[in-house]
PDB file of C-alpha atoms in Angstrom:
ATOM      1  CA  MET A 198       7.217  11.508 -17.499  1.00  0.00           C
ATOM      2  CA  ILE A 199       9.285  10.604 -14.465  1.00  0.00           C
ATOM      3  CA  ARG A 200       9.431  11.933 -11.084  1.00  0.00           C
ATOM      4  CA  ILE A 201      11.738  14.896 -11.008  1.00  0.00           C
ATOM      5  CA  THR A 202      13.735  16.153  -7.832  1.00  0.00           C
ATOM      6  CA  ARG A 203      13.472  20.057  -7.359  1.00  0.00           C
ATOM      7  CA  ARG A 204      16.802  21.369  -6.484  1.00  0.00           C
ATOM      8  CA  ARG A 205      17.497  24.659  -4.611  1.00  0.00           C
ATOM      9  CA  LEU A 206      17.678  28.265  -6.427  1.00  0.00           C
ATOM     10  CA  PRO A 207      20.832  30.411  -5.678  1.00  0.00           C
ATOM     11  CA  ASP A 208      19.503  32.877  -3.159  1.00  0.00           C
ATOM     12  CA  ALA A 209      20.098  35.759  -5.013  1.00  0.00           C
ATOM     13  CA  VAL A 210      18.262  34.697  -7.823  1.00  0.00           C
ATOM     14  CA  GLY A 211      15.082  33.655  -5.277  1.00  0.00           C
ATOM     15  CA  GLY A 212      15.543  36.963  -3.856  1.00  0.00           C
ATOM     16  CA  ARG A 213      14.959  38.632  -7.393  1.00  0.00           C
ATOM     17  CA  MET A 214      12.199  36.537  -8.093  1.00  0.00           C
ATOM     18  CA  ALA A 215      10.326  37.547  -4.875  1.00  0.00           C
ATOM     19  CA  ALA A 216      10.922  41.058  -5.484  1.00  0.00           C
ATOM     20  CA  LEU A 217       9.161  40.618  -9.066  1.00  0.00           C
ATOM     21  CA  SER A 218       6.353  38.769  -7.327  1.00  0.00           C
ATOM     22  CA  GLN A 219       5.890  42.078  -5.250  1.00  0.00           C
ATOM     23  CA  ASP A 220       6.096  44.228  -8.151  1.00  0.00           C
ATOM     24  CA  ILE A 221       3.232  42.183  -9.760  1.00  0.00           C
ATOM     25  CA  LEU A 222       0.997  41.859  -6.447  1.00  0.00           C
ATOM     26  CA  ALA A 223       1.433  46.036  -6.467  1.00  0.00           C
ATOM     27  CA  VAL A 224      -0.643  46.546  -9.407  1.00  0.00           C
ATOM     28  CA  GLU A 225      -4.533  46.195  -9.585  1.00  0.00           C
ATOM     29  CA  PRO A 226      -5.776  42.545 -10.340  1.00  0.00           C
ATOM     30  CA  ALA A 227      -6.945  43.506 -13.833  1.00  0.00           C
ATOM     31  CA  ARG A 228      -3.347  44.349 -15.121  1.00  0.00           C
ATOM     32  CA  ARG A 229      -1.550  41.766 -13.449  1.00  0.00           C
ATOM     33  CA  VAL A 230      -1.381  39.249 -16.173  1.00  0.00           C
ATOM     34  CA  ALA A 231      -0.022  42.103 -18.452  1.00  0.00           C
ATOM     35  CA  ARG A 232       2.587  43.220 -15.918  1.00  0.00           C
ATOM     36  CA  ALA A 233       3.715  39.635 -15.224  1.00  0.00           C
ATOM     37  CA  ARG A 234       3.912  39.154 -19.045  1.00  0.00           C
ATOM     38  CA  GLU A 235       5.979  42.391 -19.266  1.00  0.00           C
ATOM     39  CA  LEU A 236       8.300  41.629 -16.373  1.00  0.00           C
ATOM     40  CA  TRP A 237       8.996  38.030 -17.772  1.00  0.00           C
ATOM     41  CA  LYS A 238      10.123  39.346 -21.056  1.00  0.00           C
ATOM     42  CA  ALA A 239      12.263  42.035 -19.857  1.00  0.00           C
ATOM     43  CA  THR A 240      15.947  41.775 -20.966  1.00  0.00           C
ATOM     44  CA  THR A 241      17.026  42.482 -17.274  1.00  0.00           C
ATOM     45  CA  VAL A 242      14.886  39.414 -16.136  1.00  0.00           C
ATOM     46  CA  ARG A 243      16.174  37.331 -18.697  1.00  0.00           C
ATOM     47  CA  ASN A 244      19.864  37.737 -17.705  1.00  0.00           C
ATOM     48  CA  THR A 245      19.232  37.881 -14.162  1.00  0.00           C
ATOM     49  CA  VAL A 246      16.441  35.328 -13.615  1.00  0.00           C
ATOM     50  CA  ARG A 247      15.613  33.307 -16.855  1.00  0.00           C
ATOM     51  CA  GLN A 248      18.938  32.213 -17.651  1.00  0.00           C
ATOM     52  CA  PRO A 249      19.954  30.992 -14.069  1.00  0.00           C
ATOM     53  CA  LEU A 250      16.538  29.450 -13.714  1.00  0.00           C
ATOM     54  CA  ARG A 251      16.827  27.577 -16.746  1.00  0.00           C
ATOM     55  CA  GLU A 252      20.286  26.375 -15.687  1.00  0.00           C
ATOM     56  CA  VAL A 253      18.939  25.046 -12.415  1.00  0.00           C
ATOM     57  CA  LEU A 254      16.023  23.226 -14.400  1.00  0.00           C
ATOM     58  CA  ALA A 255      18.454  21.698 -16.659  1.00  0.00           C
ATOM     59  CA  GLU A 256      20.323  20.467 -13.773  1.00  0.00           C
ATOM     60  CA  MET A 257      17.138  18.783 -12.893  1.00  0.00           C
ATOM     61  CA  SER A 258      15.876  17.293 -16.094  1.00  0.00           C
ATOM     62  CA  PRO A 259      16.502  13.589 -17.103  1.00  0.00           C
ATOM     63  CA  GLY A 260      19.435  12.667 -19.357  1.00  0.00           C
ATOM     64  CA  ARG A 261      20.775  15.460 -21.416  1.00  0.00           C
ATOM     65  CA  GLU A 262      18.139  18.147 -20.428  1.00  0.00           C
ATOM     66  CA  HIS A 263      15.307  16.157 -21.817  1.00  0.00           C
ATOM     67  CA  CYS A 264      11.686  17.870 -21.750  1.00  0.00           C
ATOM     68  CA  MET A 265      10.098  16.976 -18.416  1.00  0.00           C
ATOM     69  CA  TYR A 266       6.621  16.373 -19.972  1.00  0.00           C
ATOM     70  CA  CYS A 267       7.620  14.168 -23.129  1.00  0.00           C
ATOM     71  CA  GLY A 268      10.896  13.072 -22.145  1.00  0.00           C
ATOM     72  CA  ASP A 269      12.045  12.916 -25.823  1.00  0.00           C
ATOM     73  CA  ASN A 270      13.009  16.387 -27.145  1.00  0.00           C
ATOM     74  CA  HIS A 271      15.652  19.083 -25.723  1.00  0.00           C
ATOM     75  CA  GLY A 272      14.176  21.102 -22.935  1.00  0.00           C
ATOM     76  CA  THR A 273      14.373  24.734 -24.519  1.00  0.00           C
ATOM     77  CA  ASP A 274      11.291  26.381 -22.641  1.00  0.00           C
ATOM     78  CA  ILE A 275      10.777  27.394 -19.232  1.00  0.00           C
ATOM     79  CA  ASP A 276       7.185  26.354 -18.656  1.00  0.00           C
ATOM     80  CA  HIS A 277       4.757  27.911 -15.998  1.00  0.00           C
ATOM     81  CA  PHE A 278       3.058  24.998 -14.773  1.00  0.00           C
ATOM     82  CA  GLU A 279       0.187  27.013 -13.727  1.00  0.00           C
ATOM     83  CA  PRO A 280      -0.173  29.444 -16.549  1.00  0.00           C
ATOM     84  CA  VAL A 281       0.444  33.178 -16.084  1.00  0.00           C
ATOM     85  CA  SER A 282      -2.902  33.932 -17.633  1.00  0.00           C
ATOM     86  CA  ARG A 283      -4.607  31.758 -14.768  1.00  0.00           C
ATOM     87  CA  SER A 284      -2.182  32.715 -11.942  1.00  0.00           C
ATOM     88  CA  PRO A 285       0.258  35.700 -12.758  1.00  0.00           C
ATOM     89  CA  LEU A 286       1.473  35.922  -9.066  1.00  0.00           C
ATOM     90  CA  ARG A 287       2.986  32.558  -9.628  1.00  0.00           C
ATOM     91  CA  THR A 288       4.832  34.032 -12.756  1.00  0.00           C
ATOM     92  CA  PHE A 289       8.044  33.954 -10.428  1.00  0.00           C
ATOM     93  CA  ASP A 290       7.264  31.198  -8.285  1.00  0.00           C
ATOM     94  CA  TRP A 291      10.279  28.846  -8.300  1.00  0.00           C
ATOM     95  CA  LEU A 292       7.584  25.731  -7.644  1.00  0.00           C
ATOM     96  CA  ASN A 293       5.746  26.705 -10.391  1.00  0.00           C
ATOM     97  CA  HIS A 294       8.650  26.336 -13.202  1.00  0.00           C
ATOM     98  CA  LEU A 295       9.228  23.189 -15.252  1.00  0.00           C
ATOM     99  CA  LEU A 296      11.694  22.570 -18.383  1.00  0.00           C
ATOM    100  CA  ALA A 297       9.783  21.736 -21.632  1.00  0.00           C
ATOM    101  CA  CYS A 298      10.396  21.618 -25.049  1.00  0.00           C
ATOM    102  CA  SER A 299       8.792  23.893 -27.600  1.00  0.00           C
ATOM    103  CA  THR A 300       6.713  21.009 -28.839  1.00  0.00           C
ATOM    104  CA  CYS A 301       5.178  20.405 -25.265  1.00  0.00           C
ATOM    105  CA  ASN A 302       5.165  24.090 -24.166  1.00  0.00           C
ATOM    106  CA  SER A 303       3.867  25.950 -27.277  1.00  0.00           C
ATOM    107  CA  HIS A 304       1.897  23.647 -29.204  1.00  0.00           C
ATOM    108  CA  GLY A 305       0.585  21.010 -26.668  1.00  0.00           C
ATOM    109  CA  LYS A 306       0.054  22.526 -22.918  1.00  0.00           C
ATOM    110  CA  ARG A 307       0.136  26.251 -23.775  1.00  0.00           C
ATOM    111  CA  ASP A 308      -2.348  27.785 -21.171  1.00  0.00           C
ATOM    112  CA  ALA A 309      -4.452  24.511 -20.643  1.00  0.00           C
ATOM    113  CA  PHE A 310      -4.675  23.936 -16.995  1.00  0.00           C
ATOM    114  CA  PRO A 311      -7.660  21.681 -16.274  1.00  0.00           C
ATOM    115  CA  ILE A 312      -9.276  21.354 -12.622  1.00  0.00           C
ATOM    116  CA  ASP A 313     -11.458  19.008 -10.731  1.00  0.00           C
ATOM    117  CA  GLU A 314     -14.861  19.939  -9.199  1.00  0.00           C
ATOM    118  CA  ALA A 315     -12.680  20.818  -5.913  1.00  0.00           C
ATOM    119  CA  GLY A 316     -10.402  22.961  -7.968  1.00  0.00           C
ATOM    120  CA  ARG A 317      -7.342  20.872  -7.599  1.00  0.00           C
ATOM    121  CA  PRO A 318      -5.069  20.676 -10.745  1.00  0.00           C
ATOM    122  CA  LEU A 319      -5.638  17.655 -13.122  1.00  0.00           C
ATOM    123  CA  LEU A 320      -2.270  17.795 -14.565  1.00  0.00           C
ATOM    124  CA  ILE A 321       0.700  15.869 -13.251  1.00  0.00           C
ATOM    125  CA  ASP A 322       3.614  18.149 -11.478  1.00  0.00           C
ATOM    126  CA  PRO A 323       6.470  15.638 -11.870  1.00  0.00           C
ATOM    127  CA  THR A 324       8.390  17.635  -9.136  1.00  0.00           C
ATOM    128  CA  THR A 325       5.659  17.075  -6.582  1.00  0.00           C
ATOM    129  CA  GLU A 326       4.262  13.682  -7.460  1.00  0.00           C
ATOM    130  CA  ASP A 327       5.257  10.319  -8.931  1.00  0.00           C
ATOM    131  CA  PRO A 328       3.602  10.131 -12.407  1.00  0.00           C
ATOM    132  CA  PHE A 329       3.654   6.436 -11.961  1.00  0.00           C
ATOM    133  CA  GLU A 330       0.737   6.435  -9.581  1.00  0.00           C
ATOM    134  CA  HIS A 331      -1.202   8.088 -12.428  1.00  0.00           C
ATOM    135  CA  LEU A 332      -0.102   6.535 -15.458  1.00  0.00           C
ATOM    136  CA  PHE A 333       0.928   3.040 -16.646  1.00  0.00           C
ATOM    137  CA  LEU A 334       3.146   2.776 -19.719  1.00  0.00           C
ATOM    138  CA  SER A 335       2.924  -0.106 -22.068  1.00  0.00           C
ATOM    139  CA  LEU A 336       6.349  -1.215 -23.048  1.00  0.00           C
ATOM    140  CA  THR A 337       5.799  -3.096 -26.109  1.00  0.00           C
ATOM    141  CA  VAL A 338       3.607  -0.438 -27.753  1.00  0.00           C
ATOM    142  CA  GLY A 339       4.873   2.802 -25.988  1.00  0.00           C
ATOM    143  CA  LEU A 340       1.471   4.186 -25.135  1.00  0.00           C
ATOM    144  CA  TYR A 341       0.245   5.270 -21.763  1.00  0.00           C
ATOM    145  CA  SER A 342      -2.891   4.355 -20.140  1.00  0.00           C
ATOM    146  CA  PRO A 343      -4.381   6.489 -17.239  1.00  0.00           C
ATOM    147  CA  LEU A 344      -4.711   5.126 -13.827  1.00  0.00           C
ATOM    148  CA  THR A 345      -6.599   8.460 -12.443  1.00  0.00           C
ATOM    149  CA  PRO A 346      -8.359  11.127 -13.762  1.00  0.00           C
ATOM    150  CA  LYS A 347      -5.248  12.963 -13.653  1.00  0.00           C
ATOM    151  CA  GLY A 348      -3.442  10.743 -15.518  1.00  0.00           C
ATOM    152  CA  GLY A 349      -5.963  11.124 -18.342  1.00  0.00           C
ATOM    153  CA  ALA A 350      -5.705  14.743 -18.105  1.00  0.00           C
ATOM    154  CA  THR A 351      -2.271  14.863 -18.551  1.00  0.00           C
ATOM    155  CA  ILE A 352      -1.970  12.410 -21.709  1.00  0.00           C
ATOM    156  CA  GLU A 353      -4.697  14.532 -23.349  1.00  0.00           C
ATOM    157  CA  VAL A 354      -3.129  18.016 -22.375  1.00  0.00           C
ATOM    158  CA  CYS A 355       0.396  17.124 -23.100  1.00  0.00           C
ATOM    159  CA  GLY A 356       0.035  14.690 -26.313  1.00  0.00           C
ATOM    160  CA  LEU A 357       1.699  11.895 -24.448  1.00  0.00           C
ATOM    161  CA  ASN A 358       0.652   9.498 -26.809  1.00  0.00           C
ATOM    162  CA  ARG A 359       1.780  11.369 -30.120  1.00  0.00           C
ATOM    163  CA  PRO A 360       2.599   8.510 -32.594  1.00  0.00           C
ATOM    164  CA  LEU A 361       6.074  10.014 -32.543  1.00  0.00           C
ATOM    165  CA  LEU A 362       6.503   9.710 -28.898  1.00  0.00           C
ATOM    166  CA  ALA A 363       5.156   5.916 -29.038  1.00  0.00           C
ATOM    167  CA  ARG A 364       7.832   4.995 -31.853  1.00  0.00           C
ATOM    168  CA  GLY A 365      10.424   6.777 -29.735  1.00  0.00           C
ATOM    169  CA  ARG A 366       9.442   4.835 -26.685  1.00  0.00           C
ATOM    170  CA  MET A 367       9.784   1.732 -28.584  1.00  0.00           C
ATOM    171  CA  GLN A 368      13.264   2.457 -29.871  1.00  0.00           C
ATOM    172  CA  ALA A 369      14.486   3.273 -26.540  1.00  0.00           C
ATOM    173  CA  LEU A 370      13.311   0.202 -25.052  1.00  0.00           C
ATOM    174  CA  ARG A 371      15.321  -1.871 -27.512  1.00  0.00           C
ATOM    175  CA  VAL A 372      18.318   0.226 -26.514  1.00  0.00           C
ATOM    176  CA  VAL A 373      17.635  -0.292 -22.640  1.00  0.00           C
ATOM    177  CA  ILE A 374      17.377  -4.217 -23.454  1.00  0.00           C
ATOM    178  CA  LEU A 375      20.729  -4.061 -24.950  1.00  0.00           C
ATOM    179  CA  CYS A 376      22.311  -2.352 -22.392  1.00  0.00           C
ATOM    180  CA  LEU A 377      20.756  -4.392 -19.731  1.00  0.00           C
ATOM    181  CA  GLU A 378      22.100  -7.451 -21.246  1.00  0.00           C
ATOM    182  CA  ARG A 379      25.487  -5.877 -21.619  1.00  0.00           C
ATOM    183  CA  TRP A 380      25.361  -5.002 -17.933  1.00  0.00           C
ATOM    184  CA  GLY A 381      24.489  -8.472 -17.082  1.00  0.00           C
ATOM    185  CA  THR A 382      27.277  -9.977 -18.951  1.00  0.00           C
ATOM    186  CA  ALA A 383      29.779  -7.363 -17.542  1.00  0.00           C
ATOM    187  CA  TYR A 384      28.567  -8.012 -13.894  1.00  0.00           C
ATOM    188  CA  ALA A 385      29.280 -11.724 -14.489  1.00  0.00           C
ATOM    189  CA  ALA A 386      32.938 -10.892 -15.604  1.00  0.00           C
ATOM    190  CA  ASP A 387      33.279  -8.400 -12.872  1.00  0.00           C
ATOM    191  CA  ASP A 388      34.134  -5.484 -15.416  1.00  0.00           C
ATOM    192  CA  ARG A 389      33.121  -2.519 -13.736  1.00  0.00           C
ATOM    193  CA  SER A 390      34.138   0.025 -16.311  1.00  0.00           C
ATOM    194  CA  ALA A 391      31.509  -1.932 -18.896  1.00  0.00           C
ATOM    195  CA  MET A 392      28.770  -2.180 -15.963  1.00  0.00           C
ATOM    196  CA  ASP A 393      29.372   1.876 -15.677  1.00  0.00           C
ATOM    197  CA  GLU A 394      29.166   2.290 -19.462  1.00  0.00           C
ATOM    198  CA  ALA A 395      26.076   0.308 -19.877  1.00  0.00           C
ATOM    199  CA  VAL A 396      24.277   2.222 -16.966  1.00  0.00           C
ATOM    200  CA  LEU A 397      25.563   5.757 -18.539  1.00  0.00           C
ATOM    201  CA  THR A 398      24.109   5.041 -21.944  1.00  0.00           C
ATOM    202  CA  VAL A 399      20.944   4.193 -20.417  1.00  0.00           C
ATOM    203  CA  ARG A 400      20.803   7.587 -18.515  1.00  0.00           C
ATOM    204  CA  GLU A 401      21.750   9.659 -21.303  1.00  0.00           C
ATOM    205  CA  GLN A 402      18.893   8.057 -23.676  1.00  0.00           C
ATOM    206  CA  PRO A 403      15.795  10.204 -24.321  1.00  0.00           C
ATOM    207  CA  PHE A 404      12.715   8.463 -22.735  1.00  0.00           C
ATOM    208  CA  ALA A 405      13.968   8.035 -19.275  1.00  0.00           C
ATOM    209  CA  ASP A 406      10.337   6.699 -18.457  1.00  0.00           C
ATOM    210  CA  VAL A 407      11.004   3.462 -20.253  1.00  0.00           C
ATOM    211  CA  CYS A 408      13.430   2.337 -18.178  1.00  0.00           C
ATOM    212  CA  GLN A 409      11.977   3.683 -14.966  1.00  0.00           C
ATOM    213  CA  ALA A 410       8.633   1.840 -15.978  1.00  0.00           C
ATOM    214  CA  MET A 411      10.519  -1.588 -16.541  1.00  0.00           C
ATOM    215  CA  LEU A 412      12.376  -1.120 -12.826  1.00  0.00           C
ATOM    216  CA  ARG A 413       8.869  -0.749 -11.415  1.00  0.00           C
ATOM    217  CA  GLN A 414       6.792  -3.410 -13.385  1.00  0.00           C
ATOM    218  CA  ALA A 415       9.666  -5.893 -12.671  1.00  0.00           C
ATOM    219  CA  VAL A 416       8.902  -5.780  -9.100  1.00  0.00           C
ATOM    220  CA  ALA A 417       5.131  -5.266  -9.059  1.00  0.00           C
ATOM    221  CA  PRO A 418       2.935  -8.034  -7.874  1.00  0.00           C
ATOM    222  CA  GLY A 419       2.464 -10.915 -10.521  1.00  0.00           C
ATOM    223  CA  ALA A 420       5.480  -9.520 -12.480  1.00  0.00           C
ATOM    224  CA  ASP A 421       6.675 -13.171 -13.133  1.00  0.00           C
ATOM    225  CA  ASN A 422       3.404 -13.805 -14.940  1.00  0.00           C
ATOM    226  CA  ALA A 423       2.557 -10.388 -16.387  1.00  0.00           C
ATOM    227  CA  PHE A 424       5.872  -9.118 -17.435  1.00  0.00           C
ATOM    228  CA  SER A 425       5.675  -8.491 -20.964  1.00  0.00           C
ATOM    229  CA  LEU A 426       9.254  -8.415 -21.885  1.00  0.00           C
ATOM    230  CA  PRO A 427      11.982 -11.317 -21.969  1.00  0.00           C
ATOM    231  CA  ALA A 428      12.038 -13.302 -18.897  1.00  0.00           C
ATOM    232  CA  PRO A 429      15.848 -13.101 -18.776  1.00  0.00           C
ATOM    233  CA  LEU A 430      15.622  -9.217 -17.772  1.00  0.00           C
ATOM    234  CA  LEU A 431      13.480  -9.872 -14.615  1.00  0.00           C
ATOM    235  CA  PRO A 432      16.794 -11.022 -12.713  1.00  0.00           C
ATOM    236  CA  LEU A 433      18.927  -8.049 -13.791  1.00  0.00           C
ATOM    237  CA  LEU A 434      15.894  -5.594 -13.216  1.00  0.00           C
ATOM    238  CA  ARG A 435      15.782  -7.080  -9.562  1.00  0.00           C
ATOM    239  CA  SER A 436      19.219  -6.833  -9.024  1.00  0.00           C
ATOM    240  CA  PRO A 437      20.006  -4.119  -6.122  1.00  0.00           C
ATOM    241  CA  GLU A 438      23.044  -2.872  -7.561  1.00  0.00           C
ATOM    242  CA  LEU A 439      21.346  -2.085 -10.978  1.00  0.00           C
ATOM    243  CA  ARG A 440      18.397  -0.641  -9.351  1.00  0.00           C
ATOM    244  CA  ALA A 441      20.611   1.664  -7.393  1.00  0.00           C
ATOM    245  CA  ALA A 442      22.372   3.060 -10.585  1.00  0.00           C
ATOM    246  CA  LEU A 443      19.057   3.411 -12.453  1.00  0.00           C
ATOM    247  CA  LEU A 444      16.248   4.174 -10.464  1.00  0.00           C
ATOM    248  CA  LEU A 445      15.892   7.986 -10.467  1.00  0.00           C
ATOM    249  CA  ILE A 446      13.115   8.565  -8.183  1.00  0.00           C
TER     250      ILE A 446
END
């Protein structure tokens, strides 16, 4: 999971969503969830709201429209970060929408939305906060450890440590290392085309969190002694030019 920059919706879509929110607000509270779901599934809403909404979310997603939770699968679903069952008035709130794969959305997160004692969400919203403030990725085994209660809840609800995801992150690590080595060789030869190709390969890979974790851990205090990957990678990961090309948040 990495930080995502939220983009602006087209004005026409935003206006349509505001009108739909007013429609939900107009019904009695006991019927708002049902009304919200009815509107969300309506054919006209699919064409005028959901389709353009998904297009903007796809533009925001890392790589080839990857899921904003697991970073592995293709993002197919518009996820309501705060579920419709909990907050129907946020059904058409642009700030409440993320792009998710069907596994994370329908089989993992679903309607789960844990909160703390103060009523604050215990799930990470990658469009409003940096997930790396709550999660630490062990690069060699592909598993997350929580740094905060929010990190722990997100790992559990979103299934971020599923064995398949851990295996995928370890494979992504191997690909990124090869690309970084290629970039370093091309940089020494002033081969800009090969440098660009290496960067594009990394950026198009699933599991963008692997590269982003590498970039952060390489400059963390004590990295010279604690960095768990081959030492020759450290100078590359600290290169201002490479960091500018790959640091997504």
